[in-house]
Amino acid sequence: KHPLSKSAGHQREYIWAKNICSCLEERYSGKSLIAIRSRCYCEDGTAAANRMRGYLRQSGGNLEEFARMHNWKEKGPKVEVVKGGLLYIYPQCRCSCVKQAEGPISQTWCYCTLGHVKKLFSQAFGPHIEAELWETVKSGGKRCVIFVELKK
């Protein structure tokens, strides 16, 4: 067990997150590691998914139009249409545990964002999606990017 005090400051949260990653990486790898961290997201995204469903309806299912509407109406994450699916892009790290601390963290920590985005898009587009974490700010990227594949 690795408890964290609710009063922990940003640097303490960051150290705690790094320790969690080390512990998980010592015991798990690959799909198991991703599955564990993907279930750790902070919010369920129901309100955002409802808005996304509205954009999808209004766009008539056209992904380019869906992305345009989403990006015009939503603050924060943006959607880009790419071959084979969509990119869901956070321009900066949004994780309250690590975003304010200096220094990198293993991409393992960021798989919670993958879980959040997968649930969000499943609620908006239906259960037949796959998601893959492509890039994170805290592991050296310029932004946080999740590829979402819409399967039929």
Short mmCIF file of N, CA and C in Angstrom, two decimals, residues 17-100:
data_model
loop_
_atom_site.label_atom_id
_atom_site.label_comp_id
_atom_site.label_asym_id
_atom_site.label_seq_id
_atom_site.Cartn_x
_atom_site.Cartn_y
_atom_site.Cartn_z
N ALA A 17 3.78 9.67 -6.82
CA ALA A 17 3.44 9.14 -8.15
C ALA A 17 4.63 8.39 -8.76
N LYS A 18 5.83 8.95 -8.63
CA LYS A 18 7.02 8.27 -9.14
C LYS A 18 7.22 6.93 -8.44
N ASN A 19 6.99 6.90 -7.13
CA ASN A 19 7.13 5.65 -6.37
C ASN A 19 6.09 4.61 -6.80
N ILE A 20 4.87 5.06 -7.06
CA ILE A 20 3.82 4.15 -7.55
C ILE A 20 4.25 3.54 -8.89
N CYS A 21 4.77 4.38 -9.77
CA CYS A 21 5.22 3.89 -11.08
C CYS A 21 6.33 2.85 -10.92
N SER A 22 7.29 3.15 -10.08
CA SER A 22 8.39 2.20 -9.86
C SER A 22 7.88 0.87 -9.33
N CYS A 23 6.99 0.94 -8.37
CA CYS A 23 6.41 -0.28 -7.78
C CYS A 23 5.67 -1.10 -8.85
N LEU A 24 4.84 -0.44 -9.63
CA LEU A 24 4.09 -1.14 -10.68
C LEU A 24 5.02 -1.71 -11.75
N GLU A 25 6.01 -0.94 -12.16
CA GLU A 25 6.92 -1.37 -13.22
C GLU A 25 7.80 -2.55 -12.79
N GLU A 26 8.06 -2.66 -11.48
CA GLU A 26 8.81 -3.81 -10.97
C GLU A 26 7.99 -5.09 -11.03
N ARG A 27 6.67 -4.97 -10.95
CA ARG A 27 5.80 -6.13 -10.86
C ARG A 27 5.04 -6.49 -12.13
N TYR A 28 4.82 -5.49 -13.00
CA TYR A 28 3.98 -5.70 -14.18
C TYR A 28 4.64 -5.11 -15.41
N SER A 29 4.15 -5.50 -16.57
CA SER A 29 4.63 -4.91 -17.82
C SER A 29 3.52 -4.96 -18.86
N GLY A 30 3.76 -4.28 -19.96
CA GLY A 30 2.87 -4.34 -21.12
C GLY A 30 1.42 -4.08 -20.82
N LYS A 31 0.57 -4.96 -21.34
CA LYS A 31 -0.87 -4.78 -21.24
C LYS A 31 -1.37 -4.80 -19.80
N SER A 32 -0.73 -5.57 -18.93
CA SER A 32 -1.15 -5.62 -17.53
C SER A 32 -0.94 -4.27 -16.86
N LEU A 33 0.20 -3.67 -17.09
CA LEU A 33 0.51 -2.37 -16.52
C LEU A 33 -0.47 -1.31 -17.03
N ILE A 34 -0.72 -1.33 -18.32
CA ILE A 34 -1.67 -0.37 -18.92
C ILE A 34 -3.06 -0.58 -18.34
N ALA A 35 -3.49 -1.82 -18.21
CA ALA A 35 -4.83 -2.11 -17.67
C ALA A 35 -4.98 -1.61 -16.25
N ILE A 36 -3.95 -1.79 -15.43
CA ILE A 36 -4.02 -1.34 -14.03
C ILE A 36 -4.14 0.18 -13.96
N ARG A 37 -3.26 0.89 -14.63
CA ARG A 37 -3.27 2.36 -14.56
C ARG A 37 -4.47 2.95 -15.29
N SER A 38 -4.96 2.29 -16.32
CA SER A 38 -6.11 2.80 -17.07
C SER A 38 -7.38 2.86 -16.23
N ARG A 39 -7.42 2.13 -15.15
CA ARG A 39 -8.60 2.15 -14.27
C ARG A 39 -8.49 3.19 -13.17
N CYS A 40 -7.46 4.01 -13.18
CA CYS A 40 -7.20 4.95 -12.08
C CYS A 40 -7.55 6.40 -12.38
N TYR A 41 -8.36 6.65 -13.39
CA TYR A 41 -8.66 8.04 -13.74
C TYR A 41 -9.51 8.72 -12.67
N CYS A 42 -9.42 10.06 -12.62
CA CYS A 42 -10.04 10.84 -11.55
C CYS A 42 -11.52 11.17 -11.77
N GLU A 43 -11.95 11.27 -13.01
CA GLU A 43 -13.34 11.65 -13.29
C GLU A 43 -13.90 10.75 -14.37
N ASP A 44 -15.22 10.60 -14.39
CA ASP A 44 -15.80 9.67 -15.37
C ASP A 44 -16.12 10.31 -16.71
N GLY A 45 -16.17 11.62 -16.78
CA GLY A 45 -16.34 12.30 -18.06
C GLY A 45 -17.73 12.27 -18.65
N THR A 46 -18.74 11.94 -17.84
CA THR A 46 -20.10 11.82 -18.37
C THR A 46 -20.60 13.12 -19.01
N ALA A 47 -20.38 14.23 -18.36
CA ALA A 47 -20.85 15.51 -18.91
C ALA A 47 -20.16 15.81 -20.25
N ALA A 48 -18.85 15.60 -20.30
CA ALA A 48 -18.12 15.84 -21.56
C ALA A 48 -18.59 14.86 -22.64
N ALA A 49 -18.83 13.61 -22.27
CA ALA A 49 -19.31 12.61 -23.24
C ALA A 49 -20.67 13.01 -23.77
N ASN A 50 -21.53 13.51 -22.92
CA ASN A 50 -22.85 13.97 -23.38
C ASN A 50 -22.71 15.10 -24.38
N ARG A 51 -21.82 16.04 -24.13
CA ARG A 51 -21.59 17.12 -25.08
C ARG A 51 -21.03 16.57 -26.39
N MET A 52 -20.10 15.62 -26.28
CA MET A 52 -19.52 15.02 -27.48
C MET A 52 -20.58 14.29 -28.31
N ARG A 53 -21.49 13.60 -27.64
CA ARG A 53 -22.59 12.94 -28.37
C ARG A 53 -23.42 13.96 -29.12
N GLY A 54 -23.65 15.12 -28.49
CA GLY A 54 -24.38 16.19 -29.16
C GLY A 54 -23.65 16.69 -30.40
N TYR A 55 -22.33 16.88 -30.30
CA TYR A 55 -21.55 17.31 -31.46
C TYR A 55 -21.59 16.26 -32.56
N LEU A 56 -21.56 15.00 -32.16
CA LEU A 56 -21.60 13.91 -33.14
C LEU A 56 -22.94 13.90 -33.88
N ARG A 57 -24.03 14.08 -33.13
CA ARG A 57 -25.36 14.15 -33.75
C ARG A 57 -25.46 15.35 -34.68
N GLN A 58 -25.04 16.51 -34.20
CA GLN A 58 -25.12 17.73 -35.00
C GLN A 58 -24.26 17.65 -36.25
N SER A 59 -23.18 16.90 -36.18
CA SER A 59 -22.28 16.80 -37.33
C SER A 59 -22.73 15.72 -38.31
N GLY A 60 -23.80 15.00 -37.96
CA GLY A 60 -24.28 13.92 -38.82
C GLY A 60 -23.29 12.76 -38.92
N GLY A 61 -22.42 12.64 -37.91
CA GLY A 61 -21.44 11.56 -37.92
C GLY A 61 -20.17 11.87 -38.69
N ASN A 62 -20.08 13.07 -39.28
CA ASN A 62 -18.89 13.48 -40.01
C ASN A 62 -17.79 13.84 -39.00
N LEU A 63 -16.69 13.09 -39.02
CA LEU A 63 -15.65 13.29 -38.01
C LEU A 63 -14.95 14.64 -38.12
N GLU A 64 -14.75 15.13 -39.33
CA GLU A 64 -14.13 16.46 -39.51
C GLU A 64 -15.01 17.54 -38.87
N GLU A 65 -16.32 17.45 -39.12
CA GLU A 65 -17.25 18.42 -38.54
C GLU A 65 -17.35 18.24 -37.03
N PHE A 66 -17.34 17.00 -36.56
CA PHE A 66 -17.34 16.73 -35.12
C PHE A 66 -16.14 17.39 -34.46
N ALA A 67 -14.95 17.21 -35.04
CA ALA A 67 -13.73 17.79 -34.48
C ALA A 67 -13.82 19.32 -34.48
N ARG A 68 -14.30 19.89 -35.57
CA ARG A 68 -14.43 21.35 -35.65
C ARG A 68 -15.35 21.87 -34.56
N MET A 69 -16.51 21.22 -34.38
CA MET A 69 -17.46 21.65 -33.34
C MET A 69 -16.87 21.49 -31.95
N HIS A 70 -16.25 20.35 -31.70
CA HIS A 70 -15.64 20.10 -30.39
C HIS A 70 -14.60 21.18 -30.08
N ASN A 71 -13.72 21.43 -31.02
CA ASN A 71 -12.63 22.36 -30.79
C ASN A 71 -13.10 23.80 -30.64
N TRP A 72 -14.21 24.12 -31.26
CA TRP A 72 -14.77 25.47 -31.15
C TRP A 72 -15.45 25.65 -29.80
N LYS A 73 -16.13 24.63 -29.30
CA LYS A 73 -16.94 24.77 -28.09
C LYS A 73 -16.25 24.35 -26.80
N GLU A 74 -15.25 23.51 -26.89
CA GLU A 74 -14.61 22.99 -25.68
C GLU A 74 -13.31 23.71 -25.36
N LYS A 75 -13.09 23.95 -24.08
CA LYS A 75 -11.81 24.47 -23.61
C LYS A 75 -10.92 23.28 -23.31
N GLY A 76 -9.64 23.46 -23.46
CA GLY A 76 -8.71 22.39 -23.09
C GLY A 76 -8.42 21.44 -24.23
N PRO A 77 -8.77 20.17 -24.06
CA PRO A 77 -8.38 19.16 -25.05
C PRO A 77 -8.99 19.44 -26.42
N LYS A 78 -8.22 19.14 -27.45
CA LYS A 78 -8.66 19.33 -28.82
C LYS A 78 -8.72 17.98 -29.53
N VAL A 79 -9.47 17.92 -30.61
CA VAL A 79 -9.61 16.71 -31.41
C VAL A 79 -9.05 16.98 -32.80
N GLU A 80 -8.25 16.06 -33.29
CA GLU A 80 -7.77 16.11 -34.68
C GLU A 80 -8.15 14.80 -35.35
N VAL A 81 -8.59 14.89 -36.58
CA VAL A 81 -8.90 13.69 -37.36
C VAL A 81 -7.63 13.26 -38.07
N VAL A 82 -7.29 11.99 -37.91
CA VAL A 82 -6.12 11.40 -38.57
C VAL A 82 -6.54 10.10 -39.23
N LYS A 83 -5.70 9.57 -40.09
CA LYS A 83 -6.00 8.30 -40.74
C LYS A 83 -6.23 7.23 -39.67
N GLY A 84 -7.37 6.58 -39.72
CA GLY A 84 -7.69 5.50 -38.80
C GLY A 84 -8.38 5.91 -37.52
N GLY A 85 -8.56 7.22 -37.29
CA GLY A 85 -9.24 7.61 -36.06
C GLY A 85 -9.09 9.07 -35.72
N LEU A 86 -8.98 9.32 -34.43
CA LEU A 86 -8.91 10.68 -33.91
C LEU A 86 -7.75 10.80 -32.94
N LEU A 87 -7.22 12.00 -32.83
CA LEU A 87 -6.28 12.30 -31.76
C LEU A 87 -7.00 13.18 -30.75
N TYR A 88 -6.89 12.84 -29.49
CA TYR A 88 -7.41 13.67 -28.40
C TYR A 88 -6.18 14.28 -27.74
N ILE A 89 -6.09 15.60 -27.79
CA ILE A 89 -4.84 16.28 -27.44
C ILE A 89 -5.05 17.28 -26.30
N TYR A 90 -4.26 17.08 -25.25
CA TYR A 90 -4.18 18.05 -24.17
C TYR A 90 -2.92 18.88 -24.44
N PRO A 91 -3.03 20.20 -24.54
CA PRO A 91 -1.85 21.01 -24.85
C PRO A 91 -0.82 21.03 -23.73
N GLN A 92 -1.25 20.72 -22.51
CA GLN A 92 -0.32 20.62 -21.39
C GLN A 92 -0.83 19.54 -20.43
N CYS A 93 0.04 19.15 -19.51
CA CYS A 93 -0.34 18.13 -18.53
C CYS A 93 -1.46 18.68 -17.66
N ARG A 94 -2.49 17.84 -17.43
CA ARG A 94 -3.63 18.25 -16.60
C ARG A 94 -3.72 17.46 -15.31
N CYS A 95 -2.77 16.60 -15.07
CA CYS A 95 -2.81 15.74 -13.88
C CYS A 95 -2.46 16.55 -12.63
N SER A 96 -3.38 16.61 -11.70
CA SER A 96 -3.16 17.41 -10.48
C SER A 96 -2.02 16.88 -9.63
N CYS A 97 -1.69 15.61 -9.76
CA CYS A 97 -0.60 15.04 -8.95
C CYS A 97 0.79 15.40 -9.44
N VAL A 98 0.96 15.63 -10.72
CA VAL A 98 2.31 15.81 -11.25
C VAL A 98 2.53 17.07 -12.08
N LYS A 99 1.50 17.76 -12.48
CA LYS A 99 1.68 18.86 -13.44
C LYS A 99 2.49 20.03 -12.90
N GLN A 100 2.43 20.27 -11.60
CA GLN A 100 3.13 21.43 -11.06
C GLN A 100 4.53 21.12 -10.56
#
